[in-house]
GROMACS .gro file of N, CA and C in nm:
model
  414
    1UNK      N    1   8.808   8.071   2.897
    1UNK     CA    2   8.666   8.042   2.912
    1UNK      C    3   8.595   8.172   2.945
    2UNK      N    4   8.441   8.201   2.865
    2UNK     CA    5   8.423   8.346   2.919
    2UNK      C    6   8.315   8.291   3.051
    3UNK      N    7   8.282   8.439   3.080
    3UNK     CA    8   8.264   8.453   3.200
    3UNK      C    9   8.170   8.381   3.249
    4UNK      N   10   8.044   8.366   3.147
    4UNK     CA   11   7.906   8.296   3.158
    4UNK      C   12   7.896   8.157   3.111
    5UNK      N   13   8.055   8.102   3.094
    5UNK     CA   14   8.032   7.958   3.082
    5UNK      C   15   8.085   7.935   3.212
    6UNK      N   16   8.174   7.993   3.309
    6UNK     CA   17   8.247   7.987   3.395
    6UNK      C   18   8.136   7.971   3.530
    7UNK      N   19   8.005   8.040   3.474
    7UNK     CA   20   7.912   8.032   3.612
    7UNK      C   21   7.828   7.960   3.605
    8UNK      N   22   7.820   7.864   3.469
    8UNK     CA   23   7.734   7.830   3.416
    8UNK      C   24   7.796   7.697   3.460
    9UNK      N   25   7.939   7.657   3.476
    9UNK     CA   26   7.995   7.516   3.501
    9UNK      C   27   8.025   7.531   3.696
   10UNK      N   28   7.981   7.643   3.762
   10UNK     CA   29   8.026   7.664   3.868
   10UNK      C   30   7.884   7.645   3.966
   11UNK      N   31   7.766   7.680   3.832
   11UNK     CA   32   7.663   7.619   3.915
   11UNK      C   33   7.654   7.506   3.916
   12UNK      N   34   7.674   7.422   3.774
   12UNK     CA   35   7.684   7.279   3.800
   12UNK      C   36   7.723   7.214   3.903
   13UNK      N   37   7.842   7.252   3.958
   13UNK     CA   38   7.900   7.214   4.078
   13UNK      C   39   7.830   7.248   4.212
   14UNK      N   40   7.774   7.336   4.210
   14UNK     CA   41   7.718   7.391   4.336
   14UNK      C   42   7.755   7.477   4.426
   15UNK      N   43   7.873   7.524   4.368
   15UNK     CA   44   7.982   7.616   4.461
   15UNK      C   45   7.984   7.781   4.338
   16UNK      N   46   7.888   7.855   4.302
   16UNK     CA   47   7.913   7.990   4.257
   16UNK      C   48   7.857   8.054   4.326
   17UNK      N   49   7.830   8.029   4.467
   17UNK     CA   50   7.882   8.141   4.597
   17UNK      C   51   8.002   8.213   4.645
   18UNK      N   52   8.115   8.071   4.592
   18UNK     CA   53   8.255   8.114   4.634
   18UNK      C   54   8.331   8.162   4.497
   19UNK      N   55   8.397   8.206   4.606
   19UNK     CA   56   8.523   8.304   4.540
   19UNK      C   57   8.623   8.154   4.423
   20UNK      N   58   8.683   8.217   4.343
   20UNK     CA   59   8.743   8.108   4.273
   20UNK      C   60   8.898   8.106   4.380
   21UNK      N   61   8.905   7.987   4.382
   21UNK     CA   62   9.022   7.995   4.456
   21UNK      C   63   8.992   7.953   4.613
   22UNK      N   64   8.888   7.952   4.673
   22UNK     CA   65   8.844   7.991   4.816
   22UNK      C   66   8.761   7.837   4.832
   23UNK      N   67   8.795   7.797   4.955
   23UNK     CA   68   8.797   7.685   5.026
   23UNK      C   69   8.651   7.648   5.112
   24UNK      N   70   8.545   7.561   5.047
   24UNK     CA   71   8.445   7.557   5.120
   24UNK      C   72   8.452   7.508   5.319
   25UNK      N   73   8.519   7.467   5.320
   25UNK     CA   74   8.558   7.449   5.463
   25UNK      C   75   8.623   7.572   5.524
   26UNK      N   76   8.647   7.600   5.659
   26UNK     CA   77   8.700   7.714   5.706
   26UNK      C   78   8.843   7.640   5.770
   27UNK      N   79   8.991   7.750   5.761
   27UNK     CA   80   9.081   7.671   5.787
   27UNK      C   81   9.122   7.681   5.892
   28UNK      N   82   9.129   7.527   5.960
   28UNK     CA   83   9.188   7.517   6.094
   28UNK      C   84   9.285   7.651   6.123
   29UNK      N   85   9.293   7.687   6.292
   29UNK     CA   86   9.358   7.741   6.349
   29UNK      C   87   9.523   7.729   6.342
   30UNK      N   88   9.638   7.802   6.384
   30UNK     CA   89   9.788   7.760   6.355
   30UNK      C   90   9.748   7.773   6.530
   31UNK      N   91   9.832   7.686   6.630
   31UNK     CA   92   9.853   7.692   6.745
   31UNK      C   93   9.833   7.851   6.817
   32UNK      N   94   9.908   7.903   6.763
   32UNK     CA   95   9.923   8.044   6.856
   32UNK      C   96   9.775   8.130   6.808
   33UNK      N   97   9.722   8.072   6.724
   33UNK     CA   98   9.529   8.146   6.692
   33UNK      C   99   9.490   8.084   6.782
   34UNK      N  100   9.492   7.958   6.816
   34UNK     CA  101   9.399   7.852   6.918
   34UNK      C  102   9.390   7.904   7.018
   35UNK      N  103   9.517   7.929   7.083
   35UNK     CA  104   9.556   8.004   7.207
   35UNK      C  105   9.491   8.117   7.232
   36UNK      N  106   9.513   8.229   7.152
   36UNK     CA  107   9.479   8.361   7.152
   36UNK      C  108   9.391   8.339   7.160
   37UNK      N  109   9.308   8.280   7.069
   37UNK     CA  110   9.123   8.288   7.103
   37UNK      C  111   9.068   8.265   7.216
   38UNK      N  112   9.160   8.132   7.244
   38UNK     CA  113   9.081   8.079   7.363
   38UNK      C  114   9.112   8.171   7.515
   39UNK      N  115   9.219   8.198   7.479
   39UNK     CA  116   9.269   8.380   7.596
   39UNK      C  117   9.167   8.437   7.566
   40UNK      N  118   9.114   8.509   7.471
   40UNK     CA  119   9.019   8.606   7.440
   40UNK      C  120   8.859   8.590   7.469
   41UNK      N  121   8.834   8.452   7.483
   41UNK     CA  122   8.694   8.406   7.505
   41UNK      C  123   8.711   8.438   7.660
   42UNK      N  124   8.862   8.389   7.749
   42UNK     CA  125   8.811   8.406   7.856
   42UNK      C  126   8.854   8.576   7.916
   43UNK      N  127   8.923   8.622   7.872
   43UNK     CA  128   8.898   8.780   7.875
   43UNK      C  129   8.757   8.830   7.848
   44UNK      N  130   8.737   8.785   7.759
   44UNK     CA  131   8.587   8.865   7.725
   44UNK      C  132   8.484   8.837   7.857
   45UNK      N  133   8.506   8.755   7.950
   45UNK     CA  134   8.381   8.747   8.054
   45UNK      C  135   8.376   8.916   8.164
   46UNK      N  136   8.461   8.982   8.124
   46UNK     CA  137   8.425   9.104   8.155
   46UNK      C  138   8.288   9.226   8.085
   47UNK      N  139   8.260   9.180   7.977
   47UNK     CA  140   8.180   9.203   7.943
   47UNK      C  141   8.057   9.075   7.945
   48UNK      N  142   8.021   8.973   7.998
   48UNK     CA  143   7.979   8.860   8.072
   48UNK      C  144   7.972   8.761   7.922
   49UNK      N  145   7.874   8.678   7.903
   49UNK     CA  146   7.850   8.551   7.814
   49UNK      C  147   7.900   8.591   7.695
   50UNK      N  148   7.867   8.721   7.660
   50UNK     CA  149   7.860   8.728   7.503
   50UNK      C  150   7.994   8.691   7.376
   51UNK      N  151   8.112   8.760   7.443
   51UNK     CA  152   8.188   8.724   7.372
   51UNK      C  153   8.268   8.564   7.363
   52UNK      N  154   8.217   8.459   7.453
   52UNK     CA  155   8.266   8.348   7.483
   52UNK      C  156   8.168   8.293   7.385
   53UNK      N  157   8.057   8.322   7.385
   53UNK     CA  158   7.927   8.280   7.312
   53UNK      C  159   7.986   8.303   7.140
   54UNK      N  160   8.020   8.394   7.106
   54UNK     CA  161   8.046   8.460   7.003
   54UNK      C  162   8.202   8.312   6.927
   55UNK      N  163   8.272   8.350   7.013
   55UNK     CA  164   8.411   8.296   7.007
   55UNK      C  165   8.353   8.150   6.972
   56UNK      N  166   8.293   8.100   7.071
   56UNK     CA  167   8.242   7.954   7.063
   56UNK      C  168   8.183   7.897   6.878
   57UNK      N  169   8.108   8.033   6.900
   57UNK     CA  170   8.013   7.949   6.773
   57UNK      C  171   8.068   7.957   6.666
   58UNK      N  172   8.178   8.092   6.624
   58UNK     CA  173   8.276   8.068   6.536
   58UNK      C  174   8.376   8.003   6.523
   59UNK      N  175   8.435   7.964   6.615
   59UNK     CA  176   8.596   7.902   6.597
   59UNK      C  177   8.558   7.739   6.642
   60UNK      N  178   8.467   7.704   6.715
   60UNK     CA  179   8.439   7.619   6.760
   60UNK      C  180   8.527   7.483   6.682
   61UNK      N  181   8.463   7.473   6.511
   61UNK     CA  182   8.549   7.363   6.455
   61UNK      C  183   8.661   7.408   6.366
   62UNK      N  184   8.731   7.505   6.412
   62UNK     CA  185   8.809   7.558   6.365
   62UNK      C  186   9.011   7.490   6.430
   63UNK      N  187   8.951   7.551   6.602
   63UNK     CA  188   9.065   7.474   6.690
   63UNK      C  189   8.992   7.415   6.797
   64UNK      N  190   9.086   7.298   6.874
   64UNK     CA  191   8.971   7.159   6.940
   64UNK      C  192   9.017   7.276   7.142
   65UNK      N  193   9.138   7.333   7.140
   65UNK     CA  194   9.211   7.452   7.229
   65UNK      C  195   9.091   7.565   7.243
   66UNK      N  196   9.052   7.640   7.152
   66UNK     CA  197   8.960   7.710   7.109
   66UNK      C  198   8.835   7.652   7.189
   67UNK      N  199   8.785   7.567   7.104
   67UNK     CA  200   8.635   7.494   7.174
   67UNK      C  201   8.648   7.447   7.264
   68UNK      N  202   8.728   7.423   7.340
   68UNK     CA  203   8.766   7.368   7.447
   68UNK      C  204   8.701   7.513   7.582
   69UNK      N  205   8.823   7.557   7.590
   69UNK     CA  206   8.794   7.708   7.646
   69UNK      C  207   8.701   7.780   7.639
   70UNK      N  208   8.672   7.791   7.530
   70UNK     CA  209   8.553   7.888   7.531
   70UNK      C  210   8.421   7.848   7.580
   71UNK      N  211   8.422   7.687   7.587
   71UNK     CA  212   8.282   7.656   7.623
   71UNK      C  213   8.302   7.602   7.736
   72UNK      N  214   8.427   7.616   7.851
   72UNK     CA  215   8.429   7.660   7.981
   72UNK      C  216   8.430   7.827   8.002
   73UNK      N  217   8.451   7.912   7.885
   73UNK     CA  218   8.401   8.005   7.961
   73UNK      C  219   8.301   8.087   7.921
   74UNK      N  220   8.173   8.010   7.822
   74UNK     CA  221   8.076   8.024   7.826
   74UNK      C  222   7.985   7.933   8.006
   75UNK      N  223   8.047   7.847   7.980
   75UNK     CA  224   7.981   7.780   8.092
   75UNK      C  225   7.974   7.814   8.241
   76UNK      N  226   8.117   7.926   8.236
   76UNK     CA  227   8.121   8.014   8.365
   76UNK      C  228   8.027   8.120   8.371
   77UNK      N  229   8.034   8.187   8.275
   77UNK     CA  230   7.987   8.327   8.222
   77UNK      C  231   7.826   8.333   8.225
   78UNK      N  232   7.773   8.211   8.154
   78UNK     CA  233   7.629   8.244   8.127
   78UNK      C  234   7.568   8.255   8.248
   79UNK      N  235   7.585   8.139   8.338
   79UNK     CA  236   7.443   8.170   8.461
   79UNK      C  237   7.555   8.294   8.564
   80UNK      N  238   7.603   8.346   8.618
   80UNK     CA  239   7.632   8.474   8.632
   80UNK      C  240   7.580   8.572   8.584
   81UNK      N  241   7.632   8.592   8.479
   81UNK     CA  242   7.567   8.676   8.402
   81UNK      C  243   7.399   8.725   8.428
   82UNK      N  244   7.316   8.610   8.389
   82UNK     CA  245   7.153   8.589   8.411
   82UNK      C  246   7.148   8.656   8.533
   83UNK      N  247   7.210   8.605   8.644
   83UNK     CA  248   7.191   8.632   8.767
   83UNK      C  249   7.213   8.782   8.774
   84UNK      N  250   7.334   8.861   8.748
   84UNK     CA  251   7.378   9.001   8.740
   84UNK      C  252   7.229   9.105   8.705
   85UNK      N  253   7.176   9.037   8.508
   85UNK     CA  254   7.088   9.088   8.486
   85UNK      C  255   6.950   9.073   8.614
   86UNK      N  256   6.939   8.996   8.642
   86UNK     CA  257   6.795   8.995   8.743
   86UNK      C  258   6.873   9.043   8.868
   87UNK      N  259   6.954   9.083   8.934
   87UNK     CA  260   7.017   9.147   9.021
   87UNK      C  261   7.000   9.319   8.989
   88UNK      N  262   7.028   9.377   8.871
   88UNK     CA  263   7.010   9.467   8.812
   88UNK      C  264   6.861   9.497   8.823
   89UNK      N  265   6.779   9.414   8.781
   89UNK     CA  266   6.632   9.447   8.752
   89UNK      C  267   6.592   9.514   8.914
   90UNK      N  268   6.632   9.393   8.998
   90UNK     CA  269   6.595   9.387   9.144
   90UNK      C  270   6.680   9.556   9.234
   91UNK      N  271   6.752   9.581   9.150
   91UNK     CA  272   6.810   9.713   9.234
   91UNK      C  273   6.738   9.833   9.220
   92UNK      N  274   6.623   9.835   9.120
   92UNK     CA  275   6.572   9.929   9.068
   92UNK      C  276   6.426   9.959   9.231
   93UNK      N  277   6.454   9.877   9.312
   93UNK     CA  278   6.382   9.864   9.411
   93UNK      C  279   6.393   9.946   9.515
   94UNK      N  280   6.287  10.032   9.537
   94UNK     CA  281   6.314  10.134   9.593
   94UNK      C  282   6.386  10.064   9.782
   95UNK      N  283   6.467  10.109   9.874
   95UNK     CA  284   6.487  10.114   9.995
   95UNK      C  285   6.575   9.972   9.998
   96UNK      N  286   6.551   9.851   9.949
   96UNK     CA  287   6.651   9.760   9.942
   96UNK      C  288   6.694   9.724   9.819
   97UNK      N  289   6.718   9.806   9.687
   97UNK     CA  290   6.814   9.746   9.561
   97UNK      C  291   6.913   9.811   9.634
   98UNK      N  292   6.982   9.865   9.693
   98UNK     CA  293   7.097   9.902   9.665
   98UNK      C  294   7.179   9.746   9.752
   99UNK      N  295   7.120   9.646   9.788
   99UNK     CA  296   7.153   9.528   9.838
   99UNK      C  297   7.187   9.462   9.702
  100UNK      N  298   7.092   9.494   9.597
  100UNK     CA  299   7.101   9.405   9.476
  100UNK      C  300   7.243   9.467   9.399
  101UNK      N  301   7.241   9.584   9.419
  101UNK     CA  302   7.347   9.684   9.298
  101UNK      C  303   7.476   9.647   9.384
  102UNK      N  304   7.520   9.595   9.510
  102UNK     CA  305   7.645   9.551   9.550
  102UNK      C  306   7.669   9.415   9.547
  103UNK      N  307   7.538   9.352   9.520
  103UNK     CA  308   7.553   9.196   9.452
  103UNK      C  309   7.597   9.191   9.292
  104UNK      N  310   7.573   9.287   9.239
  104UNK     CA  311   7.597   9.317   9.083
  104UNK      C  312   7.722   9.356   9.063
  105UNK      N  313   7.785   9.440   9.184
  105UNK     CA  314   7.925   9.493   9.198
  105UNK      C  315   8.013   9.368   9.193
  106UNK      N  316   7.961   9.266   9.335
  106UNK     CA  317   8.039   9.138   9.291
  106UNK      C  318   8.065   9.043   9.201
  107UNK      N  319   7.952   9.048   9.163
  107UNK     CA  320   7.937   8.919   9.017
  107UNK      C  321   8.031   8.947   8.952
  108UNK      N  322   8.018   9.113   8.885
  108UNK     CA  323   8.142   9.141   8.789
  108UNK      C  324   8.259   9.151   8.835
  109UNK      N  325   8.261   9.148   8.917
  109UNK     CA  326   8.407   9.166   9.001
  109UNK      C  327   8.492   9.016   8.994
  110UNK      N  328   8.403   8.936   9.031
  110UNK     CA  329   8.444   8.766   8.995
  110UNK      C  330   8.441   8.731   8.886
  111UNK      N  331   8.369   8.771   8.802
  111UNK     CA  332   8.390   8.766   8.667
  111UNK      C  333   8.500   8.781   8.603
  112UNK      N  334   8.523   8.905   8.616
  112UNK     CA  335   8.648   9.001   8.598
  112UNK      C  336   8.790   8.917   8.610
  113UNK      N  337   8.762   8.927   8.747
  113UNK     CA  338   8.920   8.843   8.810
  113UNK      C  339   8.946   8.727   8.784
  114UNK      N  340   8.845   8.623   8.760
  114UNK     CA  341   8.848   8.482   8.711
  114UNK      C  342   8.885   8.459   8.598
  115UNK      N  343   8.832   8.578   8.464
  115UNK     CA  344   8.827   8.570   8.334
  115UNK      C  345   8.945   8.577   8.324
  116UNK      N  346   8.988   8.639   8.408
  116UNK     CA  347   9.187   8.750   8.417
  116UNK      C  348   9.247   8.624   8.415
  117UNK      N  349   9.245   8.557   8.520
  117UNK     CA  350   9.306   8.468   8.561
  117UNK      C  351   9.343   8.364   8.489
  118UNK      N  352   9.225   8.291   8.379
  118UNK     CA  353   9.227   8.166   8.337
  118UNK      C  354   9.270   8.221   8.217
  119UNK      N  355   9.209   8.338   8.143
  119UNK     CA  356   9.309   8.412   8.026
  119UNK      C  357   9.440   8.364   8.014
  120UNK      N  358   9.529   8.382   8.147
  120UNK     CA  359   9.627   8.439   8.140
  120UNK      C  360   9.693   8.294   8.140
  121UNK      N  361   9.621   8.190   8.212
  121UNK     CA  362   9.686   8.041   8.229
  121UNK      C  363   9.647   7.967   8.066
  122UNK      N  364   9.553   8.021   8.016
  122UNK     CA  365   9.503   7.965   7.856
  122UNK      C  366   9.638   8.038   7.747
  123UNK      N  367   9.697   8.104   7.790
  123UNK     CA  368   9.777   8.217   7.762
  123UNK      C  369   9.898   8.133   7.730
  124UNK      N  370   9.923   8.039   7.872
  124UNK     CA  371  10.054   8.021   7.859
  124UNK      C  372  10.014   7.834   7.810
  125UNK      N  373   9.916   7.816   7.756
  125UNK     CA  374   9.914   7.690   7.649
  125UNK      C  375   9.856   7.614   7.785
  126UNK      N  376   9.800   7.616   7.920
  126UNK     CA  377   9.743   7.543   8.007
  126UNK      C  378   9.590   7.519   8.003
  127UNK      N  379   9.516   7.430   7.990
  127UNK     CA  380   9.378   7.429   7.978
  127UNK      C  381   9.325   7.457   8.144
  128UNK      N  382   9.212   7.558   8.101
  128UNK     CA  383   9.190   7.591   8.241
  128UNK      C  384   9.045   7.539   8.288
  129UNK      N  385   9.011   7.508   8.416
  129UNK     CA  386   8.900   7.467   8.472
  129UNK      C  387   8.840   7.549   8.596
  130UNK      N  388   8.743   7.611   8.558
  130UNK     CA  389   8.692   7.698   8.671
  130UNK      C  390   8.612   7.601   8.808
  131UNK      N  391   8.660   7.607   8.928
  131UNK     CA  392   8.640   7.545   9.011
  131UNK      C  393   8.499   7.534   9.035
  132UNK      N  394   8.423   7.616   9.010
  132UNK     CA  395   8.288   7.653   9.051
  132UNK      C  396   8.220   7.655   8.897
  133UNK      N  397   8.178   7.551   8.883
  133UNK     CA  398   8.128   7.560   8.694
  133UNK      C  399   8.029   7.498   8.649
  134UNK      N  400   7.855   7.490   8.632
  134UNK     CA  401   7.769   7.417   8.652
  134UNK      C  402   7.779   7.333   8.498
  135UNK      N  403   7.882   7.360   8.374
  135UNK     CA  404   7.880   7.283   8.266
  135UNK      C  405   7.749   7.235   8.200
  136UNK      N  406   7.674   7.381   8.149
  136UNK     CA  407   7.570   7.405   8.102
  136UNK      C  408   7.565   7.317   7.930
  137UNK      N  409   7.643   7.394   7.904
  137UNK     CA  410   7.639   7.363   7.742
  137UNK      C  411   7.799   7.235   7.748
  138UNK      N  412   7.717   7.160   7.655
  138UNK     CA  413   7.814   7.013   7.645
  138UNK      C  414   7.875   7.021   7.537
   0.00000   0.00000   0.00000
């Protein structure tokens, strides 16, 4: 078949965006991707919301492990985070930010160690629950 009947029967269909061969759905996760990701969403709260955010919106219907995790550790991550940034803003204050810039020291510091932590239990195939978690996004 040449080439311009080939796009010509591919628009018919509605699919000559894709690749020939290539799967309009995205393919589920194999167990040990589920995992890893969902380790990696909660590692990433060292750098605060973003990469849980990130992880979430891609893999989300990919693995149920995956979405699971990540949107506990978006749900840890985001209001921290907020708080860090307006902690930050507030240090820029002359005679009392440096009250705000050791509140900013902590946030990430709990961040840090928590993200470590539940990583490492998402790690070993355990679903993790952060004790302190206002379960923003449903």
């Amino acid at each position: 078949m040449a080439d311009g009947a080939k796009q010509a029967a591919n628009a018919e269909r509605g699919d000559s965006d894709r690749l020939e061969g290539s799967s309009p759905a995205p393919l589920p996760l194999t167990p040990a991707e589920d995992r890893q990701w969902a380790m990696i969403a909660h590692f990433g709260s060292i750098l605060g919301f973003l990469p849980s955010l990130v992880i979430y919106a891609v893999y989300r219907d990919r693995g149920p492990f995956t979405a699971q995790e990540s949107k506990e550790a978006l749900n840890f991550t985001f209001p921290l985070t907020v708080i860090a940034i307006v902690a930050n803003l507030f240090s820029l204050i002359p005679v009392i930010g440096w009250v705000f810039s050791i509140i900013v020291v902590l946030i990430w510091l709990a961040l840090t160690i928590s993200g470590v932590y539940a990583g490492i239990q998402v790690n070993k195939g355990r679903p993790y629950r952060y004790p302190l978690n206002l379960r923003l996004f449903k």
